[in-house]
Short mmCIF file of C-alpha atoms in Angstrom, two decimals:
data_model
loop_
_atom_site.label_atom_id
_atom_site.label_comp_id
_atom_site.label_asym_id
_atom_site.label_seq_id
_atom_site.Cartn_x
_atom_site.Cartn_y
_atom_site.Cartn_z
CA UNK K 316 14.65 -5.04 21.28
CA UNK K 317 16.33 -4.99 24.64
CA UNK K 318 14.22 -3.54 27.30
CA UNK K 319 16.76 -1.73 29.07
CA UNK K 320 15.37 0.85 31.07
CA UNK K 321 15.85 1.88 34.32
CA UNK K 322 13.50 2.81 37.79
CA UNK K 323 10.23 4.61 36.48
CA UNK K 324 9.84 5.77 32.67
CA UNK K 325 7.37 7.89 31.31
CA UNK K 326 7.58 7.99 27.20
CA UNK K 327 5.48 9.36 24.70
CA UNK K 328 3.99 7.19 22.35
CA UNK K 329 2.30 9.19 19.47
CA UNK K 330 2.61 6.29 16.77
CA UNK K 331 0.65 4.28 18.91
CA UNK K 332 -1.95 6.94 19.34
CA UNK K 333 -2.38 6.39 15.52
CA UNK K 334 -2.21 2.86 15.75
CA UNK K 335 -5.76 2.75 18.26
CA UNK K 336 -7.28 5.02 15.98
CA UNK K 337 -6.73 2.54 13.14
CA UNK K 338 -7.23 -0.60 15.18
CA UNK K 339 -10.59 0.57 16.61
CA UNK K 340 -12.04 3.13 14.26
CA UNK K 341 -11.98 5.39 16.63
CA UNK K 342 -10.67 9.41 17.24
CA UNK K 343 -8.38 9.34 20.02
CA UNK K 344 -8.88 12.94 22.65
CA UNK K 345 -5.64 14.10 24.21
CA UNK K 346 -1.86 12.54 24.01
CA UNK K 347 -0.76 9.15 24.90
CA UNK K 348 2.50 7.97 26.93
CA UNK K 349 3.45 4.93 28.22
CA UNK K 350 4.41 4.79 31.63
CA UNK K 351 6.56 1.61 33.09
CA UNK K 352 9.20 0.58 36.02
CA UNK K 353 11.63 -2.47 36.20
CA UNK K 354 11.31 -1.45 39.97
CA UNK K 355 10.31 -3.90 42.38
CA UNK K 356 6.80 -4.42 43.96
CA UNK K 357 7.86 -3.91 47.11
CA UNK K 358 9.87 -0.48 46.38
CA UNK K 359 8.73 3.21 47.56
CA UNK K 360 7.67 5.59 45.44
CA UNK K 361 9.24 8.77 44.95
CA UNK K 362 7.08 11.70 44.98
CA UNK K 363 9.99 13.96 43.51
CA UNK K 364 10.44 11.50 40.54
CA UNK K 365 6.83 11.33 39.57
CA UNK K 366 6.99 15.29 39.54
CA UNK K 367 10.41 15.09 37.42
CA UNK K 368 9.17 12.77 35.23
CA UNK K 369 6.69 15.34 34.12
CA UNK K 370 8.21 18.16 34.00
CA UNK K 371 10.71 16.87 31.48
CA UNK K 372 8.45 16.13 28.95
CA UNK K 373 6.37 19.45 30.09
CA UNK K 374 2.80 17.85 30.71
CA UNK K 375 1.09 20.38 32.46
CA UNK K 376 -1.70 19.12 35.21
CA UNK K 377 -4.43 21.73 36.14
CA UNK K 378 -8.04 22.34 36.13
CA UNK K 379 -7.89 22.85 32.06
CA UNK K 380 -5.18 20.12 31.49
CA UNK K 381 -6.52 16.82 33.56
CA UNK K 382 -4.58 13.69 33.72
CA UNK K 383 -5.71 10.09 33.55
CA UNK K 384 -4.03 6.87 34.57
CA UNK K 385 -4.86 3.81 33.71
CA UNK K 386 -3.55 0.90 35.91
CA UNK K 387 -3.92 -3.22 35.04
CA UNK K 388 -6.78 -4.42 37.75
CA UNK K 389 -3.90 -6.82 39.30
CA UNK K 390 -2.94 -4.33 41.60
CA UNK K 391 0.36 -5.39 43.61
CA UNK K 392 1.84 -3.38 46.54
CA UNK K 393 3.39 -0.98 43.70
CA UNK K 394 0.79 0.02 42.04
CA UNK K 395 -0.78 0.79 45.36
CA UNK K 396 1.77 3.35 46.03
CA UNK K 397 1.80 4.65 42.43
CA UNK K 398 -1.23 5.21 42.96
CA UNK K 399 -1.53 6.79 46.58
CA UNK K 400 1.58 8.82 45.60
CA UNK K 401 -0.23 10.13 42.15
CA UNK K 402 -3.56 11.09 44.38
CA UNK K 403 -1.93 13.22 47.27
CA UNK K 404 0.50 15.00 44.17
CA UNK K 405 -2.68 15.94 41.99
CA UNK K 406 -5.52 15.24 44.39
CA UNK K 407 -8.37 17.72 41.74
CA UNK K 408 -6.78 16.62 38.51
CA UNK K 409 -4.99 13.49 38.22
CA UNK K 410 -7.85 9.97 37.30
CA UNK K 411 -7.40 6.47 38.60
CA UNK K 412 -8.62 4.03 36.22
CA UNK K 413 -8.78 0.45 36.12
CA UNK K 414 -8.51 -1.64 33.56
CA UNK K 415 -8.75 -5.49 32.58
CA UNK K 416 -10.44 -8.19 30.72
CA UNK K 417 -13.61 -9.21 30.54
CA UNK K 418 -12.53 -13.49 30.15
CA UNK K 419 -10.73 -12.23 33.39
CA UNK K 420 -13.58 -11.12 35.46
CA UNK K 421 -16.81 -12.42 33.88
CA UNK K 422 -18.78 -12.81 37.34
CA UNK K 423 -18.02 -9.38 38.48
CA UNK K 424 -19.22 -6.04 37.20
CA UNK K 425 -16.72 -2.82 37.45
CA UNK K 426 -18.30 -1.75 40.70
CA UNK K 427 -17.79 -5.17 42.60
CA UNK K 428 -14.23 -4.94 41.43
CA UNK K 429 -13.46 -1.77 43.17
CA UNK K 430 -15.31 -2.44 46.43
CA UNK K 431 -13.22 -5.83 46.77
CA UNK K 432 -9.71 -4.06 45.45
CA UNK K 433 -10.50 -1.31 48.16
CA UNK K 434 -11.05 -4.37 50.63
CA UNK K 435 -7.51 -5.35 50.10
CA UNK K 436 -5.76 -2.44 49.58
CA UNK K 437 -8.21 -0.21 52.14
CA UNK K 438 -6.10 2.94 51.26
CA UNK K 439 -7.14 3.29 47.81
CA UNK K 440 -10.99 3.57 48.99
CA UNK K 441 -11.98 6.87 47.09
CA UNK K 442 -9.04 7.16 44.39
CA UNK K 443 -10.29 5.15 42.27
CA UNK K 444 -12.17 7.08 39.77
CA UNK K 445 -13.52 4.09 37.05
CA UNK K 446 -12.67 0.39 35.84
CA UNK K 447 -12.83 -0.15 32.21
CA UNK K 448 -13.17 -4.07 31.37
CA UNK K 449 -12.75 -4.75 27.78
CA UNK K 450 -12.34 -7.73 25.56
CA UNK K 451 -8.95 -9.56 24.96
CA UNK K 452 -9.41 -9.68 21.09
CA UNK K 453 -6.54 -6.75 20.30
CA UNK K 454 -4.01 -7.72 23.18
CA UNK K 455 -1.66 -9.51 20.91
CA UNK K 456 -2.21 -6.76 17.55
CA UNK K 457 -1.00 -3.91 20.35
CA UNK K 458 1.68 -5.84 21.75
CA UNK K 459 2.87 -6.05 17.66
CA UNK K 460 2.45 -2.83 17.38
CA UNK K 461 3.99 -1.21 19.88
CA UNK K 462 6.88 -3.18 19.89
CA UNK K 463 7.10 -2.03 15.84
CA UNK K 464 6.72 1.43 16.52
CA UNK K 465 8.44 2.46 20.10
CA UNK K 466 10.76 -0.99 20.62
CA UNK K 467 9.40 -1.71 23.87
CA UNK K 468 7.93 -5.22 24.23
CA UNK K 469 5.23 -5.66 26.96
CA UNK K 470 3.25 -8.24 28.33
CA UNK K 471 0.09 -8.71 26.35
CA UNK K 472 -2.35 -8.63 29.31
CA UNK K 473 -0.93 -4.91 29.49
CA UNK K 474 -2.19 -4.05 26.75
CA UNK K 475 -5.93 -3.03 28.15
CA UNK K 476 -3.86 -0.15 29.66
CA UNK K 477 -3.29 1.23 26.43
CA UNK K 478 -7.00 0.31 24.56
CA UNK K 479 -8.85 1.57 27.65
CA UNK K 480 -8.10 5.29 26.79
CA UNK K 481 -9.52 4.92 23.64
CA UNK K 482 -12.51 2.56 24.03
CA UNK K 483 -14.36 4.16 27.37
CA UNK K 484 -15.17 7.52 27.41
CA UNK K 485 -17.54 8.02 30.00
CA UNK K 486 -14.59 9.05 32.45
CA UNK K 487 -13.98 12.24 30.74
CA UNK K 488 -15.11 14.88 28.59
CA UNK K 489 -14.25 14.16 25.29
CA UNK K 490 -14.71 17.67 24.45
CA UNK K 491 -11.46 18.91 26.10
CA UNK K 492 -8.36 17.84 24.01
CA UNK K 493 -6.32 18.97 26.62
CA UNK K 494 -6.12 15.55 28.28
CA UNK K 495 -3.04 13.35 28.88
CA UNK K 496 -3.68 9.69 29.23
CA UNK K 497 -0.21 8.06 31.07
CA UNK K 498 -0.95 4.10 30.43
CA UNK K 499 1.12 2.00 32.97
CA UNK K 500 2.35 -1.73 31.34
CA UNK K 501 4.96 -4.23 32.10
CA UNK K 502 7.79 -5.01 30.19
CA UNK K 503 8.56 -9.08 29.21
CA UNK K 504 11.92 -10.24 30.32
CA UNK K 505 14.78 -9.20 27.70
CA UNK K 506 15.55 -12.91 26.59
CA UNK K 507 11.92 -14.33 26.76
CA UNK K 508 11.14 -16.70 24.87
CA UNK K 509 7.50 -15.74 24.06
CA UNK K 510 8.52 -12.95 22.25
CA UNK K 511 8.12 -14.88 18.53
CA UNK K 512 4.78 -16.07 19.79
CA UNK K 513 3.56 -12.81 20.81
CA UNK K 514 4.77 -11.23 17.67
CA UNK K 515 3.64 -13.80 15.24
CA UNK K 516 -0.48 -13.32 16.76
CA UNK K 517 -0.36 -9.80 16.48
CA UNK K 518 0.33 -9.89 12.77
CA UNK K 519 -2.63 -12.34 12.37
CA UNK K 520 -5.17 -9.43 13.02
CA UNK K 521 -6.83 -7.83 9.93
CA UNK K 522 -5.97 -4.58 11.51
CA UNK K 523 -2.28 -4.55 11.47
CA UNK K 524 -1.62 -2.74 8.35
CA UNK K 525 1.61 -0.89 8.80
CA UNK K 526 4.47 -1.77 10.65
CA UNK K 527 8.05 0.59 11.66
CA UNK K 528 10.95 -1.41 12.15
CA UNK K 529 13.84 1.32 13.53
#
């Protein structure tokens, strides 16, 4: 698969819904979508294509409709202005969260993490809503799967973007389906030549047990 894409996408990714709820036993709350940018760090963000972005795929953002991000804990001057961007747009209704590995950060506990982040990036203090630090076992099974079911091929340590939604659930109330979780990942380079690697480990897990090739 060619990851061809341009600027900022935003794509819904109901197969891989499916696939979480397989992988970790789980019920998944809410839709999933899979938000990405071949932008560099340094670029501005636009608020107007953040807004667009939306509206074409109709998610609706209000008091009965919240929206959670979840953001790799490598933040880079990008992310800081997704992020700032994202907070002044839906300042009652839109969720920060962070997410990474535990084998990452094993001295630090979620709230250290934020405190230091907001250190370095001072204009994120208070838009941060949570960090979510999970283990590294189902990187390489997601990265399988996702490039099976949607084409796109991302860099494994992304993948706690996409298990986060699913595995922590003390950021939300799990009682309102109306939620929309908008995981942000990076793509691997079109001619990498991890890609076999990658692939070959996710198929290794017990839990990959169907696989769309189109």
């Amino acid at each position: 698969m060619n990851n061809n894409f341009n600027q900022i996408n935003l794509l819904p990714i109901p197969w891989m819904k499916q696939k979480l709820e397989s992988i970790y036993e789980k019920k998944f709350c809410g839709d999933l979508f899979l938000f990405f940018s071949n932008l560099r760090s340094s670029t501005k963000v636009n608020p107007k294509t953040i807004t667009d972005l939306l509206d074409n795929l109709n998610i609706v953002i209000d008091n009965t409709h919240p929206i959670y991000f979840y953001f790799p804990t490598e933040v880079n001057d990008f992310i800081n202005d997704l992020i700032i961007t994202l907070k002044s747009l839906f300042p009652n209704n839109a969720y920060i969260i962070l997410c990474g590995f535990k084998e990452i950060y094993i001295s630090s506990n979620n709230m250290d993490y934020i405190a230091n982040l907001c250190d370095f990036y001072p204009h994120l203090r208070n838009k941060i809503d949570g960090c979510c630090l999970i283990d590294s076992s189902k990187s390489f099974e997601i990265f399988t799967s996702l490039s099976d079911t949607q084409r796109i091929n991302i860099l494994p340590n992304s993948s706690c973007t996409i298990s986060c939604p699913i595995l922590d659930y003390k950021f939300y109330n799990i009682n309102i389906c109306n939620l929309n979780h908008v995981c942000f990942v990076e793509l691997i380079e079109d001619k990498s030549s991890n890609f076999t690697n990658y692939y070959i480990k996710g198929l290794t897990n017990k839990n990959n047990n169907f696989n769309f090739n189109f």
